[in-house]
CSV table of C-alpha atoms in Angstrom, one decimal:
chain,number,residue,atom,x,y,z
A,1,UNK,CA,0.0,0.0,0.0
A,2,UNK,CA,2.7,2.4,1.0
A,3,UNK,CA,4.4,1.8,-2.7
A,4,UNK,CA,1.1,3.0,-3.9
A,5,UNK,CA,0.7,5.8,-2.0
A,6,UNK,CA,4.1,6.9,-2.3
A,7,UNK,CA,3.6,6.5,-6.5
A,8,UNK,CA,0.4,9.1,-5.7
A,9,UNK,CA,2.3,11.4,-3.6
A,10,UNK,CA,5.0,12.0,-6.8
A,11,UNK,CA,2.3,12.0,-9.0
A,12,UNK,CA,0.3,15.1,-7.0
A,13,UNK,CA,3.9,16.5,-6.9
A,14,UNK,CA,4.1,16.1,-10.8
A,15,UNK,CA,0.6,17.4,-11.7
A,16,UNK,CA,-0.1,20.4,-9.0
A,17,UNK,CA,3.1,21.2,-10.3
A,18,UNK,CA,4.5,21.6,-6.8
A,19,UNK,CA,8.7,22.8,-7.6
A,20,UNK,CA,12.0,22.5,-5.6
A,21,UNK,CA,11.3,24.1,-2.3
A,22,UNK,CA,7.2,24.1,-2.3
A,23,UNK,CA,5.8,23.2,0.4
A,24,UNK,CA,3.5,19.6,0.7
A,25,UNK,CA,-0.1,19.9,1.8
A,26,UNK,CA,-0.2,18.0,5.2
A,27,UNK,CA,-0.9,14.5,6.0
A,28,UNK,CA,-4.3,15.2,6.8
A,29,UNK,CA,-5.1,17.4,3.3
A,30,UNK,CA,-3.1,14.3,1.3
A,31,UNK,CA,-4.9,11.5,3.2
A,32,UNK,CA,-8.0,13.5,1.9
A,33,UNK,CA,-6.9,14.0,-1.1
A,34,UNK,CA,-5.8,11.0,-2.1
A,35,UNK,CA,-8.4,8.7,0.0
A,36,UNK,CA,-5.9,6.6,1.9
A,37,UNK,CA,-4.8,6.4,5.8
A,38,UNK,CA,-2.9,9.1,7.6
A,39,UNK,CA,-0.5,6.4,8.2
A,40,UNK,CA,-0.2,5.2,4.8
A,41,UNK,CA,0.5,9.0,3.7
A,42,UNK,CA,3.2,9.4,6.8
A,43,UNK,CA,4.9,6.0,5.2
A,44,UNK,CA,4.9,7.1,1.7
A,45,UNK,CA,7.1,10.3,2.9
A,46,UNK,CA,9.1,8.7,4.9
A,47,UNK,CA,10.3,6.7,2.0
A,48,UNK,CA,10.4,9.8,-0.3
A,49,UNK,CA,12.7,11.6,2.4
A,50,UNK,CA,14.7,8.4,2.2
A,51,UNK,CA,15.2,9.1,-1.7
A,52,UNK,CA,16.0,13.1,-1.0
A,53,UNK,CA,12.4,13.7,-3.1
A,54,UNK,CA,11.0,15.4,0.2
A,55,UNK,CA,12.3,17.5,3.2
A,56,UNK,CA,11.0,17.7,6.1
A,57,UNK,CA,11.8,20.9,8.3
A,58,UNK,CA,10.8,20.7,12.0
A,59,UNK,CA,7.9,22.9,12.8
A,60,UNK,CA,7.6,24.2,9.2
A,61,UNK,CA,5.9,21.0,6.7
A,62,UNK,CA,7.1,18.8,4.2
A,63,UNK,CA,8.6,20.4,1.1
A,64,UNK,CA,9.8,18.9,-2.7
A,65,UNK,CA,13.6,18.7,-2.5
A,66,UNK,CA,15.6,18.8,-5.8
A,67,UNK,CA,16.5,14.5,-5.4
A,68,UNK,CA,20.2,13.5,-6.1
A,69,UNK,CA,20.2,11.6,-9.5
A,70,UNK,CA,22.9,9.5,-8.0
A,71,UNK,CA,21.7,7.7,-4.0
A,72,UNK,CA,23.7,5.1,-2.5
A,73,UNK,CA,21.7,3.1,-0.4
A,74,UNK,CA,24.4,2.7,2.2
A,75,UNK,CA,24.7,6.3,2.9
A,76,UNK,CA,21.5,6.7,3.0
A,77,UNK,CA,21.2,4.4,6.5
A,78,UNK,CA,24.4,4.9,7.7
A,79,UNK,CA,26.1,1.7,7.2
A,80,UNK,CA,29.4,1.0,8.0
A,81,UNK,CA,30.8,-0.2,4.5
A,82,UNK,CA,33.8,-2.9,4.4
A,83,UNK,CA,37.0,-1.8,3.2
A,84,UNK,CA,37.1,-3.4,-0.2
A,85,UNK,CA,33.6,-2.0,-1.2
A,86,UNK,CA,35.0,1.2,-0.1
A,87,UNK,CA,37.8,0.7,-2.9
A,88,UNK,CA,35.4,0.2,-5.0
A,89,UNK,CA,33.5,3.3,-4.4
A,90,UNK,CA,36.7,5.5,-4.3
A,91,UNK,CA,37.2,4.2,-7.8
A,92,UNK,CA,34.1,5.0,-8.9
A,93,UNK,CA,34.8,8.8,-7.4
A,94,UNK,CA,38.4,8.6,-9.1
A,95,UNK,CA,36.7,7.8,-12.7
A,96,UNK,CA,34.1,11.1,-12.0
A,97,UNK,CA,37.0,13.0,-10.9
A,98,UNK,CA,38.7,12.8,-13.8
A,99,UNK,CA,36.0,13.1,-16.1
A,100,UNK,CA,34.9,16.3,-13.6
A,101,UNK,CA,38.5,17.6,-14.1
A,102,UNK,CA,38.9,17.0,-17.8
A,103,UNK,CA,35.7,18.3,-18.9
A,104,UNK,CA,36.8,21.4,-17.2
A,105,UNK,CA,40.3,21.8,-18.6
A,106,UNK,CA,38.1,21.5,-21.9
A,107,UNK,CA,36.1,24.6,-21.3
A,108,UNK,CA,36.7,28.1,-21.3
A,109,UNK,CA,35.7,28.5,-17.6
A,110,UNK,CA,37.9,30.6,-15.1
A,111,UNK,CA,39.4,28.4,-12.3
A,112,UNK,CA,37.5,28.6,-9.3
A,113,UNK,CA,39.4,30.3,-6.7
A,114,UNK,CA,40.1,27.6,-3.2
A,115,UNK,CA,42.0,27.5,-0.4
A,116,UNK,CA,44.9,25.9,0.0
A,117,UNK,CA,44.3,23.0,2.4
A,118,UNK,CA,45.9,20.3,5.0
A,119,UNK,CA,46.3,17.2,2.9
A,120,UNK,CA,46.4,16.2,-0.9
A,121,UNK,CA,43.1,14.5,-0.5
A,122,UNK,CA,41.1,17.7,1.3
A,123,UNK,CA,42.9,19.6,-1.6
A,124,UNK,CA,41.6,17.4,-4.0
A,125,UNK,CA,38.2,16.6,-2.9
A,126,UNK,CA,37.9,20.5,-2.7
A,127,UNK,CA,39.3,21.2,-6.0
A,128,UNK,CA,36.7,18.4,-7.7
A,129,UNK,CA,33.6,19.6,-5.8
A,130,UNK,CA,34.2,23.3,-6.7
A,131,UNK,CA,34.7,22.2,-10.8
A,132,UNK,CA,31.8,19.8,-10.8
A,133,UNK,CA,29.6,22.8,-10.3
A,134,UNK,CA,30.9,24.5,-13.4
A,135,UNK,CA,30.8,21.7,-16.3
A,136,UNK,CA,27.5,20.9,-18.3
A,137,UNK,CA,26.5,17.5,-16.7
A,138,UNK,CA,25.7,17.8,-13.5
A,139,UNK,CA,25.2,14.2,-13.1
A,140,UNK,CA,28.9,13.5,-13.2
A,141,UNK,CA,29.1,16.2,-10.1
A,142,UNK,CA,25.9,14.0,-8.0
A,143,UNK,CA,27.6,11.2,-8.5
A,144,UNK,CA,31.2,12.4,-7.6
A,145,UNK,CA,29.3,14.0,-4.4
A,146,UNK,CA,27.5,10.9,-3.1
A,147,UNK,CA,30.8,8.7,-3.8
A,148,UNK,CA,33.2,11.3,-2.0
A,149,UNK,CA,30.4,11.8,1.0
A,150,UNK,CA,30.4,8.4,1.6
A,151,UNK,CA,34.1,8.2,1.4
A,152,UNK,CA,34.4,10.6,4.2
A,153,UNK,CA,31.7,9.2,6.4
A,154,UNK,CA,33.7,6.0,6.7
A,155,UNK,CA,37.0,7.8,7.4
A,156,UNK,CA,38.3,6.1,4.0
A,157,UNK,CA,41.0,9.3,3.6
A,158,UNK,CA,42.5,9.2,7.0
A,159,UNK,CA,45.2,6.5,6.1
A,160,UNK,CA,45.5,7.0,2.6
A,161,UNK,CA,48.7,7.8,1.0
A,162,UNK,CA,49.5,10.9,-1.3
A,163,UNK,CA,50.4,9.6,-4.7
A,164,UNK,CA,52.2,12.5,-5.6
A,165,UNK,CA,52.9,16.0,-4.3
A,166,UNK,CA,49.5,18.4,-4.6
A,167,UNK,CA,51.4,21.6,-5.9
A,168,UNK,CA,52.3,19.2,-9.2
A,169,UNK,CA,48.7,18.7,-9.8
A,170,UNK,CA,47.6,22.0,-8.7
A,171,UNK,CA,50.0,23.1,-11.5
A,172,UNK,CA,48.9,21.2,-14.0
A,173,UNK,CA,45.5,22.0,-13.7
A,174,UNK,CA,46.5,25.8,-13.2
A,175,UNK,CA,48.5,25.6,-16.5
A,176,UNK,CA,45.3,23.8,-18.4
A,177,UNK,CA,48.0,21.0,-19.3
A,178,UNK,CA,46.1,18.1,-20.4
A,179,UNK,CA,48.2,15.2,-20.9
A,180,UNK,CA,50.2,16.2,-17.8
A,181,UNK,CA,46.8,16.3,-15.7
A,182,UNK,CA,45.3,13.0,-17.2
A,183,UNK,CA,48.9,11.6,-16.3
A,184,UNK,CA,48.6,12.5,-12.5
A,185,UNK,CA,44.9,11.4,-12.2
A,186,UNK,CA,45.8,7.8,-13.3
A,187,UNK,CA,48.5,7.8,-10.7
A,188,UNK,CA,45.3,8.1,-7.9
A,189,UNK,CA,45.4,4.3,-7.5
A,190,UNK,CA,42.3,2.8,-10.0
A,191,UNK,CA,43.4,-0.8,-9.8
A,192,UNK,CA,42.4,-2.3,-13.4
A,193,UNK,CA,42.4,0.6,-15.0
């Protein structure tokens, strides 16, 4: 039932047209208006909180969220992940990285300005996040964010080795040189690649 109800909460979402940051009715006005349960309604937006469709703000309502393109169900519930899926992941961030930071060279954008951090990986994180906002698809950005966030969350960067010093690929990238910058990305570590 919730499925159902859930599938009819997006669909009064989709044909009010209720945008990004628009508040819900409440649970009583959607029970109403869609003829179910309270409780069925308060389950269908629990899950669509789960899947970052709806926010709810203490005191305030339910609003329409702008939903990641990109959810990975373990950081979504806070699960500890075990090392070796974690390599996979930070792979998976690696490959959006480079794509992130290649599209970029590509364009005619200005460099973001950033602050120089502690370590090679808060540098580059940093650097990734601020060009993902700036190239075309913003799906390679979603994904890059939900890989790196979950990263983070399991402390994956604490022990990990610099492959190289950060000023030689903070050069390269200042410098716009390609071939240089595609050779220092592959030296992150993507086993198989």
């Amino acid at each position: 039932m919730f499925e159902q109800v859930t599938q009819q909460i997006v669909d009064h979402i989709d044909s009010t047209p209720l945008e990004p940051g628009q508040k819900l009715p409440t649970e009583r006005q959607l029970s109403e208006l869609l003829q179910v349960s309270r409780s069925s309604v308060r389950e269908g937006i629990k899950v669509l909180e789960l899947l970052r469709f709806l926010e709810s703000k203490q005191g305030e309502g339910t609003f329409v969220a702008s939903p990641q393109p990109y959810i990975i169900p373990s950081r979504v519930i806070n699960k500890r992940i075990p090392t070796l899926e974690l390599d996979h992941y930070f792979q998976v961030a690696v490959m959006c990285a480079k794509t992130i930071v290649i599209s970029f060279l590509k364009s005619e954008e200005f460099l973001p300005d950033h602050q120089e951090r502690d370590s090679f990986w808060e540098n580059f994180c940093q650097l990734v996040s601020s060009l993902g906002k700036e190239i075309p698809n913003p799906y390679f950005h979603s994904l890059w964010e939900e890989s790196y966030q979950l990263l983070l969350a399991n402390h994956f960067f604490e022990g990990k080795q610099q492959p190289f010093e950060w000023s030689e690929l903070d050069t390269a990238i200042q410098k716009r040189d390609l071939q240089e910058t595609i050779y220092l990305l592959d030296l992150l570590g993507i086993e198989g690649a």
